[in-house]
CSV table of C-alpha atoms and ligand atoms in Angstrom, one decimal:
chain,number,residue,atom,x,y,z
M,1,MET,CA,118.1,16.0,134.2
M,2,LYS,CA,121.1,15.8,131.9
M,3,LYS,CA,121.3,17.9,128.7
M,4,ILE,CA,123.1,16.2,125.9
M,5,ALA,CA,124.1,17.9,122.6
M,6,ILE,CA,124.2,15.4,119.7
M,7,LEU,CA,126.4,16.4,116.8
M,8,SER,CA,126.0,13.6,114.4
M,9,GLY,CA,128.1,15.1,111.7
M,10,ASP,CA,128.9,13.5,108.4
M,11,GLY,CA,129.2,10.1,106.6
M,12,VAL,CA,128.3,7.3,108.9
M,13,GLY,CA,128.2,9.8,111.9
M,14,PRO,CA,124.4,10.1,111.9
M,15,GLU,CA,123.9,6.3,111.7
M,16,VAL,CA,126.3,5.4,114.6
M,17,ALA,CA,125.0,8.4,116.7
M,18,ALA,CA,121.5,7.1,116.3
M,19,GLU,CA,122.4,3.8,117.7
M,20,ALA,CA,124.2,5.4,120.7
M,21,LEU,CA,121.1,7.4,121.3
M,22,LYS,CA,119.0,4.2,121.2
M,23,VAL,CA,121.2,2.7,123.9
M,24,LEU,CA,121.1,5.9,126.0
M,25,GLN,CA,117.3,5.9,125.8
M,26,ALA,CA,117.2,2.3,127.1
M,27,VAL,CA,119.6,3.3,129.9
M,28,ASP,CA,117.3,6.3,130.7
M,29,LYS,CA,114.3,4.0,130.9
M,30,LYS,CA,116.0,1.8,133.4
M,31,TYR,CA,118.0,4.4,135.5
M,32,GLY,CA,115.7,7.4,135.2
M,33,ILE,CA,118.5,9.8,134.4
M,34,GLY,CA,116.2,12.2,132.5
M,35,PHE,CA,118.2,12.9,129.3
M,36,GLU,CA,117.3,15.8,127.1
M,37,PHE,CA,118.8,15.4,123.6
M,38,LYS,CA,119.3,18.3,121.2
M,39,HIS,CA,120.7,17.9,117.7
M,40,GLU,CA,123.1,20.4,116.1
M,41,LEU,CA,125.2,20.6,113.0
M,42,ILE,CA,129.0,20.2,112.6
M,43,GLY,CA,131.3,19.5,109.7
M,44,ALA,CA,130.4,19.1,106.0
M,45,CYS,CA,126.6,19.1,106.7
M,46,ALA,CA,127.0,22.3,108.6
M,47,ILE,CA,128.9,23.9,105.7
M,48,ASP,CA,126.1,22.8,103.3
M,49,ALA,CA,123.4,24.3,105.5
M,50,THR,CA,125.1,27.4,106.8
M,51,GLY,CA,128.5,27.9,105.1
M,52,ASP,CA,130.2,27.4,108.5
M,53,PRO,CA,131.6,24.0,109.8
M,54,LEU,CA,130.8,25.1,113.3
M,55,PRO,CA,127.7,27.4,113.4
M,56,PRO,CA,127.3,29.6,116.5
M,57,ALA,CA,124.1,27.7,117.4
M,58,THR,CA,126.2,24.5,117.8
M,59,VAL,CA,128.7,26.2,120.1
M,60,GLU,CA,126.0,27.7,122.3
M,61,ARG,CA,124.1,24.5,122.6
M,62,CYS,CA,127.3,22.6,123.6
M,63,GLN,CA,128.2,25.2,126.2
M,64,ARG,CA,124.7,24.9,127.7
M,65,SER,CA,124.9,21.1,127.8
M,66,ASP,CA,126.2,18.6,130.4
M,67,ALA,CA,128.0,16.6,127.7
M,68,VAL,CA,128.4,16.4,123.9
M,69,LEU,CA,128.1,13.2,121.8
M,70,LEU,CA,129.7,13.5,118.4
M,71,GLY,CA,129.4,11.1,115.4
M,72,ALA,CA,132.0,11.8,112.8
M,73,VAL,CA,133.2,14.8,110.7
M,74,GLY,CA,134.6,14.9,107.2
M,75,HIS,CA,133.8,14.5,103.5
M,76,PRO,CA,136.1,13.5,100.6
M,77,ARG,CA,134.7,16.3,98.6
M,78,PHE,CA,136.9,18.7,100.6
M,79,ASP,CA,140.0,16.4,100.9
M,80,ASN,CA,140.8,16.6,97.3
M,81,ASP,CA,140.6,20.3,97.0
M,82,PRO,CA,143.7,21.9,98.5
M,83,ALA,CA,142.3,25.4,97.8
M,84,ALA,CA,139.1,24.8,99.8
M,85,LYS,CA,138.5,27.8,102.0
M,86,VAL,CA,136.4,26.0,104.6
M,87,ARG,CA,136.8,22.3,105.7
M,88,PRO,CA,134.6,20.1,107.8
M,89,GLU,CA,137.6,19.3,110.1
M,90,GLN,CA,137.8,23.0,111.1
M,91,GLY,CA,134.5,22.5,112.9
M,92,LEU,CA,136.0,19.7,115.0
M,93,LEU,CA,139.2,21.5,115.8
M,94,LYS,CA,137.3,24.7,116.7
M,95,ILE,CA,134.8,22.9,119.0
M,96,ARG,CA,137.8,21.2,120.8
M,97,LYS,CA,139.5,24.6,121.2
M,98,THR,CA,136.3,26.5,122.1
M,99,LEU,CA,135.2,24.0,124.8
M,100,GLY,CA,138.8,23.9,126.1
M,101,LEU,CA,139.0,20.1,125.6
M,102,TYR,CA,142.7,19.7,126.2
M,103,ALA,CA,142.8,16.0,127.0
M,104,ASN,CA,141.7,13.4,124.6
M,105,ILE,CA,141.4,10.0,126.3
M,106,ARG,CA,141.5,7.0,124.0
M,107,PRO,CA,141.3,3.5,125.6
M,108,ILE,CA,142.8,0.7,123.5
M,109,LYS,CA,141.5,-2.6,124.5
M,110,SER,CA,141.6,-5.9,122.8
M,111,TYR,CA,138.4,-8.1,122.9
M,112,LYS,CA,138.8,-11.9,122.8
M,113,SER,CA,136.2,-12.2,120.0
M,114,LEU,CA,138.4,-9.9,117.9
M,115,TYR,CA,141.8,-11.6,118.3
M,116,LYS,CA,141.4,-13.3,115.0
M,117,ALA,CA,140.6,-10.0,113.2
M,118,SER,CA,143.8,-8.5,114.6
M,119,PRO,CA,146.8,-8.2,112.2
M,120,LEU,CA,148.9,-9.2,115.1
M,121,LYS,CA,149.5,-12.8,116.5
M,122,GLU,CA,147.1,-13.7,119.2
M,123,SER,CA,149.9,-14.0,121.7
M,124,LEU,CA,150.7,-10.3,121.2
M,125,ILE,CA,147.2,-8.8,121.1
M,126,ALA,CA,145.8,-10.9,124.0
M,127,ASN,CA,145.2,-8.8,127.1
M,128,VAL,CA,146.2,-5.5,125.5
M,129,ASP,CA,144.6,-2.7,127.6
M,130,PHE,CA,146.1,0.7,127.6
M,131,VAL,CA,144.9,4.3,127.4
M,132,VAL,CA,146.4,7.2,125.4
M,133,PHE,CA,146.2,10.7,126.9
M,134,ARG,CA,146.6,12.9,123.8
M,135,GLU,CA,146.9,16.6,124.2
M,136,LEU,CA,144.2,18.1,122.0
M,137,THR,CA,144.3,21.9,121.9
M,138,GLY,CA,147.9,22.8,121.4
M,139,GLY,CA,151.1,21.8,119.4
M,140,ILE,CA,151.4,21.9,115.7
M,141,TYR,CA,147.7,21.7,115.1
M,142,PHE,CA,147.1,25.1,116.6
M,143,GLY,CA,150.4,26.9,116.2
M,144,GLU,CA,151.0,29.7,113.7
M,145,LYS,CA,150.8,28.5,110.1
M,146,GLY,CA,151.0,30.0,106.7
M,147,ARG,CA,152.9,30.6,103.5
M,148,ARG,CA,155.9,32.8,103.0
M,149,CYS,CA,158.5,33.6,100.3
M,150,GLY,CA,155.6,34.4,97.9
M,151,GLY,CA,153.9,31.1,98.7
M,152,SER,CA,156.9,28.9,97.8
M,153,GLU,CA,157.4,27.9,101.5
M,154,ALA,CA,154.9,26.7,104.1
M,155,PHE,CA,155.2,26.5,107.9
M,156,ASP,CA,153.3,25.1,110.9
M,157,VAL,CA,154.7,26.0,114.3
M,158,CYS,CA,154.7,23.6,117.2
M,159,ALA,CA,154.5,25.3,120.6
M,160,TYR,CA,153.7,24.2,124.1
M,161,SER,CA,153.5,26.1,127.4
M,162,VAL,CA,154.4,24.6,130.8
M,163,GLU,CA,150.7,25.0,131.8
M,164,GLU,CA,149.4,23.1,128.8
M,165,VAL,CA,151.7,20.2,129.5
M,166,GLU,CA,151.2,20.1,133.2
M,167,ARG,CA,147.4,20.0,133.2
M,168,ILE,CA,147.2,16.9,131.0
M,169,ALA,CA,150.2,15.3,132.7
M,170,ARG,CA,148.3,15.5,136.0
M,171,LEU,CA,145.2,13.9,134.5
M,172,ALA,CA,147.2,11.1,133.0
M,173,PHE,CA,149.2,10.4,136.2
M,174,ALA,CA,146.0,10.3,138.2
M,175,ALA,CA,144.5,7.8,135.7
M,176,ALA,CA,147.6,5.7,136.0
M,177,GLN,CA,147.2,5.5,139.7
M,178,ASN,CA,143.8,3.9,139.2
M,179,ARG,CA,145.2,1.4,136.6
M,180,ARG,CA,148.5,-0.6,136.5
M,181,LYS,CA,150.5,2.4,137.7
M,182,HIS,CA,152.8,2.8,134.7
M,183,LEU,CA,153.0,5.9,132.6
M,184,THR,CA,155.0,6.3,129.4
M,185,LEU,CA,155.6,9.8,128.0
M,186,VAL,CA,156.0,9.6,124.2
M,187,ASP,CA,158.0,12.4,122.6
M,188,LYS,CA,160.9,13.2,120.3
M,189,ALA,CA,163.2,14.8,122.9
M,190,ASN,CA,166.3,13.9,120.9
M,191,VAL,CA,165.2,16.5,118.3
M,192,LEU,CA,162.4,18.8,119.4
M,193,GLU,CA,162.6,21.5,122.0
M,194,THR,CA,158.8,21.2,122.8
M,195,SER,CA,159.5,17.5,123.6
M,196,ARG,CA,162.3,18.5,126.0
M,197,LEU,CA,159.8,20.7,127.8
M,198,TRP,CA,157.3,17.8,127.9
M,199,ARG,CA,160.0,15.6,129.5
M,200,GLU,CA,160.9,18.3,132.0
M,201,ILE,CA,157.3,18.9,133.1
M,202,ALA,CA,156.2,15.3,133.1
M,203,GLY,CA,159.3,14.4,135.1
M,204,LYS,CA,158.5,17.1,137.7
M,205,THR,CA,154.8,16.0,137.8
M,206,SER,CA,155.8,12.4,138.4
M,207,LYS,CA,157.3,13.4,141.8
M,208,ASP,CA,153.7,14.0,143.0
M,209,PHE,CA,152.7,10.4,141.9
M,210,PRO,CA,155.5,8.3,143.5
M,211,ASP,CA,153.5,5.1,143.1
M,212,VAL,CA,153.4,5.4,139.3
M,213,LYS,CA,156.3,4.1,137.4
M,214,PHE,CA,157.3,6.8,134.9
M,215,ASP,CA,159.3,6.3,131.7
M,216,SER,CA,159.7,8.0,128.4
M,217,MET,CA,160.1,6.8,124.8
M,218,PHE,CA,160.8,8.4,121.5
M,219,VAL,CA,157.8,8.4,119.2
M,220,ASP,CA,159.4,6.3,116.5
M,221,ASN,CA,160.3,3.7,119.0
M,222,ALA,CA,156.8,3.8,120.5
M,223,ALA,CA,155.3,3.2,117.0
M,224,MET,CA,157.4,0.0,116.8
M,225,LYS,CA,156.6,-1.1,120.4
M,226,ILE,CA,152.8,-0.8,119.7
M,227,VAL,CA,153.1,-3.6,117.2
M,228,GLN,CA,155.9,-5.6,118.8
M,229,GLN,CA,154.8,-5.6,122.4
M,230,PRO,CA,151.6,-3.6,122.9
M,231,ALA,CA,151.0,-5.1,126.4
M,232,PHE,CA,154.0,-3.1,127.6
M,233,PHE,CA,151.8,0.0,127.8
M,234,ASP,CA,149.4,1.1,130.5
M,235,VAL,CA,149.1,4.9,130.1
M,236,ILE,CA,150.6,6.8,127.2
M,237,LEU,CA,151.0,10.5,127.6
M,238,THR,CA,151.7,12.5,124.4
M,239,GLU,CA,151.3,15.7,122.5
M,240,ASN,CA,148.7,16.3,119.9
M,241,MET,CA,150.1,15.1,116.6
M,242,PHE,CA,152.0,12.1,118.0
M,243,GLY,CA,148.7,11.1,119.7
M,244,ASP,CA,146.7,11.4,116.5
M,245,ILE,CA,149.1,9.1,114.7
M,246,LEU,CA,149.7,6.6,117.5
M,247,THR,CA,146.0,6.1,118.3
M,248,ASP,CA,145.2,5.2,114.7
M,249,GLU,CA,148.0,2.7,114.8
M,250,ALA,CA,146.9,1.4,118.2
M,251,SER,CA,143.3,1.1,117.1
M,252,ALA,CA,144.3,-1.0,114.1
M,253,ILE,CA,146.0,-3.7,116.2
M,254,THR,CA,142.8,-4.4,118.1
M,255,GLY,CA,141.1,-5.8,115.0
M,256,SER,CA,138.6,-3.1,114.4
M,257,ILE,CA,138.7,0.6,114.7
M,258,GLY,CA,134.9,0.3,114.9
M,259,VAL,CA,135.0,-0.6,118.6
M,260,LEU,CA,137.1,2.2,120.1
M,261,PRO,CA,135.6,5.2,121.9
M,262,SER,CA,137.1,8.4,123.2
M,263,ALA,CA,136.5,11.1,125.6
M,264,SER,CA,137.7,14.7,125.4
M,265,VAL,CA,137.8,16.6,128.6
M,266,GLY,CA,138.9,20.0,129.9
M,267,SER,CA,137.7,22.6,132.2
M,268,GLY,CA,134.0,22.5,131.4
M,269,VAL,CA,131.7,20.3,129.3
M,270,ALA,CA,133.1,17.1,127.9
M,271,LEU,CA,132.8,15.6,124.5
M,272,PHE,CA,132.5,11.9,123.5
M,273,GLU,CA,133.2,10.5,120.1
M,274,PRO,CA,134.3,7.3,118.3
M,275,ILE,CA,137.9,7.2,117.2
M,276,HIS,CA,136.9,6.3,113.6
M,277,GLY,CA,136.2,8.8,110.9
M,278,SER,CA,133.2,9.5,108.8
M,279,PHE,CA,133.7,6.5,106.5
M,280,PRO,CA,131.8,8.2,103.6
M,281,GLU,CA,132.0,5.0,101.4
M,282,GLY,CA,130.0,3.2,104.0
M,283,ALA,CA,127.4,5.9,104.6
M,284,GLY,CA,123.7,4.9,104.2
M,285,LYS,CA,124.5,1.2,103.8
M,286,GLY,CA,123.9,0.0,107.3
M,287,ILE,CA,127.4,-1.4,107.5
M,288,ALA,CA,129.1,1.0,110.0
M,289,ASN,CA,129.9,-0.4,113.4
M,290,PRO,CA,128.0,1.6,116.0
M,291,MET,CA,130.0,0.0,118.9
M,292,ALA,CA,132.6,2.8,119.2
M,293,ALA,CA,129.8,5.4,119.4
M,294,ILE,CA,127.9,3.3,121.9
M,295,LEU,CA,131.1,2.8,124.0
M,296,SER,CA,131.7,6.6,123.8
M,297,ALA,CA,128.2,6.9,125.2
M,298,ALA,CA,129.3,4.6,128.0
M,299,MET,CA,132.3,6.8,128.8
M,300,MET,CA,129.8,9.7,128.9
M,301,LEU,CA,127.6,7.8,131.4
M,302,ASP,CA,130.7,7.3,133.6
M,303,TYR,CA,131.5,11.0,133.3
M,304,LEU,CA,128.0,12.0,134.2
M,305,GLY,CA,128.2,10.0,137.4
M,306,CYS,CA,126.4,6.8,136.3
M,307,PRO,CA,129.2,4.2,136.5
M,308,GLU,CA,126.7,1.3,136.9
M,309,ALA,CA,124.9,2.2,133.7
M,310,ALA,CA,128.3,2.6,131.9
M,311,GLN,CA,129.4,-0.8,132.9
M,312,GLU,CA,126.1,-2.3,131.8
M,313,VAL,CA,126.5,-0.7,128.3
M,314,GLN,CA,130.1,-2.0,128.2
M,315,ALA,CA,128.9,-5.5,129.1
M,316,ALA,CA,126.1,-5.4,126.5
M,317,VAL,CA,128.6,-4.5,123.8
M,318,GLU,CA,130.9,-7.4,124.9
M,319,LEU,CA,127.9,-9.7,124.8
M,320,ALA,CA,127.2,-8.6,121.2
M,321,LEU,CA,130.8,-9.3,120.2
M,322,LYS,CA,130.8,-12.7,121.9
M,323,ASN,CA,127.6,-13.7,120.1
M,324,GLY,CA,128.9,-12.4,116.8
M,325,VAL,CA,126.2,-9.7,116.6
M,326,ALA,CA,128.4,-7.4,114.6
M,327,THR,CA,128.8,-5.5,111.3
M,328,PRO,CA,130.7,-7.0,108.4
M,329,GLU,CA,134.2,-5.9,109.3
M,330,ILE,CA,133.9,-8.3,112.3
M,331,SER,CA,131.3,-10.9,111.5
M,332,LYS,CA,132.3,-11.6,107.9
M,333,ASP,CA,129.8,-14.4,107.1
M,334,SER,CA,126.9,-13.6,109.4
M,335,ALA,CA,127.0,-9.8,109.6
M,336,VAL,CA,124.0,-7.8,110.8
M,337,SER,CA,123.2,-4.2,110.2
M,338,THR,CA,124.2,-1.1,112.2
M,339,GLY,CA,120.6,-0.8,113.5
M,340,GLU,CA,120.5,-4.5,114.5
M,341,VAL,CA,123.7,-4.2,116.5
M,342,GLY,CA,122.2,-1.2,118.3
M,343,ASP,CA,118.9,-3.1,118.9
M,344,PHE,CA,120.7,-6.0,120.4
M,345,ILE,CA,122.8,-3.8,122.7
M,346,ALA,CA,119.8,-1.6,123.7
M,347,GLY,CA,117.8,-4.8,124.2
M,348,ASN,CA,120.3,-6.1,126.7
M,349,ILE,CA,120.2,-3.0,129.0
U,401,IPM,C1,141.1,12.5,115.1
U,401,IPM,C2,141.0,13.0,113.7
U,401,IPM,C3,141.1,14.5,113.6
U,401,IPM,C4,142.5,14.9,114.2
U,401,IPM,C5,141.0,15.1,112.2
U,401,IPM,C6,139.6,14.7,111.6
U,401,IPM,C7,141.1,16.6,112.3
U,401,IPM,O1,142.0,12.4,112.9
U,401,IPM,O2,140.2,12.9,115.9
U,401,IPM,O3,142.0,11.8,115.4
U,401,IPM,O4,143.5,14.9,113.5
U,401,IPM,O5,142.5,15.2,115.4
U,402,MG,MG1,143.1,10.9,113.9
């Protein structure tokens, strides 16, 4: 039996999570995994219900589960209020920290049926297939922050320890060994001391992976390279904030942010979520693409030791794309609804 905590969250989160669930149920029928799904609150909906973006019941449930599937977190109601005391995103950051999810793995893959939707020329986007290892529980996101000088100055500290860098570097190098054996460290070592530590530790770690070609690149240059020659990359290793920014950029070049999944792993239970946000304007309209959530479920199947089922889900998503069974941002003239995309994919398991 596998216990799965479902944190649907806000905006389109519940809609896309429902489709991922549908597909997991189809997988369960075929493979007899014996899933037990339990729903808990996170984000704006949790604030509304309990005042807390990450209620203790959610944390406890996640800690007792084999994996966590998350929809999306966030609501504009909080974005436009700089004085808000609680924010939905605090729930997301806290669950990452509490579960020790230090590595966020974001595969960036171009699909043939999406080449036309890409803002890049087909010759540039064809065959792009890389993965970003973004550090997720350190850096400027979690450093000391506050106001000083009577509130007229604000600060956010970026700090990293050797251990924090080394553990994700090892994961990323090991992943590169199973791919095209090329790892690029993205940093700002010409300016930042933390980046110089990343360079030192990644360089040392690379000695244990002699078959992996190791290079490093400044983040501004990497931002350019992602649009000029994305096929250059195989594995990108980077710190928290650079990873946040670069993965949004990288997702945009594939043609739809609605097809990109992610896995966050650490020492214990792992969490799987689409890269996209809560897309509140799209909520309740049946227009959100559930593919990223479904592919996140596929990554979860892989993690739970069911690689065959994972591949089958991946293939069913690709079949949907090939047949144009997709939401409006992909299938402009013949779009189907969120639920119909899920039905098609589940039906092909
Ligand atoms: C992401 C998101 C989050 C982040 C936000 C919602 C806090 O942008 O998962 O990339 O910045 O990590
Ligand atoms: Mg982001």
